[in-house]
Short mmCIF file of C-alpha atoms in Angstrom, two decimals:
data_model
loop_
_atom_site.label_atom_id
_atom_site.label_comp_id
_atom_site.label_asym_id
_atom_site.label_seq_id
_atom_site.Cartn_x
_atom_site.Cartn_y
_atom_site.Cartn_z
CA GLU A 153 0.22 -0.22 -0.13
CA VAL A 154 1.43 3.61 -1.20
CA GLN A 155 0.72 6.33 1.80
CA LEU A 156 1.79 9.72 0.65
CA GLN A 157 2.30 12.65 2.99
CA ALA A 158 3.70 16.59 1.85
CA SER A 159 5.07 18.17 3.92
CA GLY A 160 7.55 21.53 3.72
CA GLY A 161 5.03 24.26 2.75
CA GLY A 162 5.24 28.41 4.53
CA LEU A 163 5.50 31.65 4.29
CA VAL A 164 7.83 33.19 1.89
CA GLN A 165 8.25 36.42 0.32
CA ALA A 166 8.12 36.52 -3.50
CA GLY A 167 11.90 35.81 -4.96
CA GLY A 168 12.46 33.48 -1.37
CA SER A 169 12.90 29.69 -1.71
CA LEU A 170 11.00 26.32 -0.42
CA ARG A 171 11.93 22.34 -0.42
CA LEU A 172 8.52 20.41 -0.16
CA SER A 173 9.02 17.21 0.46
CA CYS A 174 6.68 14.17 -0.20
CA ALA A 175 7.31 10.91 2.61
CA ALA A 176 6.64 7.65 0.32
CA SER A 177 5.65 4.33 1.97
CA GLY A 178 5.18 1.37 -0.39
CA PHE A 179 7.38 2.72 -3.13
CA ALA A 180 9.88 -0.35 -4.92
CA GLY A 181 12.32 1.55 -7.02
CA ASN A 182 11.36 3.76 -9.79
CA HIS A 183 8.55 1.23 -10.36
CA TYR A 184 5.70 5.14 -9.16
CA THR A 185 5.29 8.06 -11.29
CA ILE A 186 4.94 11.00 -9.00
CA GLY A 187 3.55 13.89 -9.70
CA TRP A 188 3.38 17.82 -7.91
CA PHE A 189 -0.36 19.38 -7.92
CA ARG A 190 -0.95 22.93 -6.85
CA GLN A 191 -4.49 24.42 -6.08
CA ALA A 192 -5.16 28.62 -5.20
CA PRO A 193 -8.76 28.56 -3.61
CA GLY A 194 -11.19 29.19 -6.64
CA ARG A 195 -8.60 26.95 -8.88
CA GLU A 196 -8.39 24.53 -10.65
CA ARG A 197 -5.99 21.92 -9.77
CA GLU A 198 -2.87 22.45 -12.12
CA GLY A 199 0.05 19.97 -12.61
CA VAL A 200 3.52 21.26 -11.58
CA SER A 201 6.23 18.83 -12.10
CA PHE A 202 5.97 15.26 -12.66
CA LEU A 203 9.09 12.38 -12.14
CA ARG A 204 8.50 9.90 -14.35
CA THR A 205 9.29 6.28 -13.75
CA GLY A 206 13.18 4.89 -14.98
CA ASP A 207 15.20 6.84 -16.95
CA ARG A 208 12.14 8.43 -18.91
CA GLY A 209 13.05 12.00 -16.69
CA THR A 210 10.93 14.95 -15.65
CA VAL A 211 8.71 17.57 -16.77
CA ASN A 212 7.57 20.67 -15.59
CA ALA A 213 4.68 23.13 -16.16
CA ASP A 214 5.53 26.10 -18.27
CA SER A 215 5.04 28.72 -15.14
CA VAL A 216 7.99 27.03 -12.93
CA LYS A 217 10.13 26.05 -15.64
CA GLY A 218 14.07 27.22 -14.43
CA ARG A 219 12.51 27.94 -10.77
CA PHE A 220 11.12 24.39 -10.29
CA THR A 221 13.07 21.37 -9.43
CA ILE A 222 11.65 17.92 -8.88
CA SER A 223 13.78 14.81 -7.83
CA ARG A 224 14.07 12.03 -5.45
CA ASP A 225 16.11 10.24 -2.44
CA ASN A 226 16.08 6.88 -2.50
CA ALA A 227 17.24 6.27 0.77
CA LYS A 228 15.13 8.86 2.48
CA ASN A 229 12.02 7.57 0.67
CA THR A 230 11.46 11.03 -0.26
CA VAL A 231 10.17 12.85 -3.07
CA TYR A 232 11.33 16.95 -3.13
CA LEU A 233 10.14 20.18 -5.08
CA GLN A 234 12.81 22.65 -4.54
CA MET A 235 11.18 25.99 -5.59
CA ASN A 236 13.28 29.14 -5.99
CA ASN A 237 12.40 32.83 -6.65
CA LEU A 238 8.66 32.04 -5.52
CA GLN A 239 6.27 34.64 -6.79
CA PRO A 240 3.04 35.56 -5.47
CA GLU A 241 0.81 33.50 -8.45
CA ASP A 242 2.44 30.40 -6.37
CA THR A 243 0.37 30.06 -3.57
CA ALA A 244 -1.33 27.54 -3.09
CA VAL A 245 -1.95 24.34 -1.34
CA TYR A 246 1.01 21.73 -3.00
CA PHE A 247 -0.14 17.79 -3.57
CA CYS A 248 2.10 15.11 -3.81
CA ALA A 249 0.83 12.40 -5.68
CA ALA A 250 1.79 8.39 -7.13
CA HIS A 251 0.59 6.54 -10.44
CA GLU A 252 1.89 2.75 -10.00
CA GLY A 253 4.02 2.70 -13.54
CA ASN A 254 4.76 4.53 -16.06
CA LEU A 255 2.44 7.19 -18.29
CA ILE A 256 3.32 8.96 -21.45
CA ILE A 257 3.63 12.84 -20.89
CA SER A 258 0.12 13.83 -21.68
CA SER A 259 -1.29 11.41 -19.19
CA LEU A 260 1.38 13.36 -16.42
CA TRP A 261 -1.25 16.68 -15.96
CA ALA A 262 -4.89 14.52 -15.32
CA ILE A 263 -5.39 13.88 -11.67
CA ALA A 264 -7.33 11.38 -12.72
CA SER A 265 -3.95 8.99 -13.64
CA TYR A 266 -3.05 9.26 -10.03
CA GLU A 267 -4.15 6.48 -7.24
CA TYR A 268 -2.55 8.05 -4.08
CA TRP A 269 -2.55 11.55 -2.87
CA GLY A 270 -1.13 13.41 -0.20
CA GLN A 271 -2.60 15.64 1.81
CA GLY A 272 -0.89 18.48 0.90
CA THR A 273 0.74 21.42 2.29
CA GLN A 274 0.43 24.95 2.29
CA VAL A 275 2.76 27.56 0.77
CA THR A 276 2.25 31.41 0.49
CA VAL A 277 4.17 33.61 -1.24
CA SER A 278 4.39 37.54 -0.21
CA SER A 279 4.65 41.15 -1.93
#
């Protein structure tokens, strides 16, 4: 059974940085696709950054390219989202999600692709 717990959110000024963590249990190597999503009040949940299985690499939304980096620490069984140069439009609740297996790139963005979700962590960026 896969369980995810997101943490690391907080309040930061524009231009600052945060590192979100997604602690995972029940993972087996690179068998799971990981996605970071975010949702602001009154907004739809949107995909942010994705870690594909095996050697397939990462995919990022245009809005965060060059600023956000997704990575994993296998020893700690944790996936990270390093967020640099944060802007007020990044303010949202951030969720990590997992899919058992690989996904084609077009499927990474769909929330229905993911069977497991963390509880989310609040990120607030002030001007």
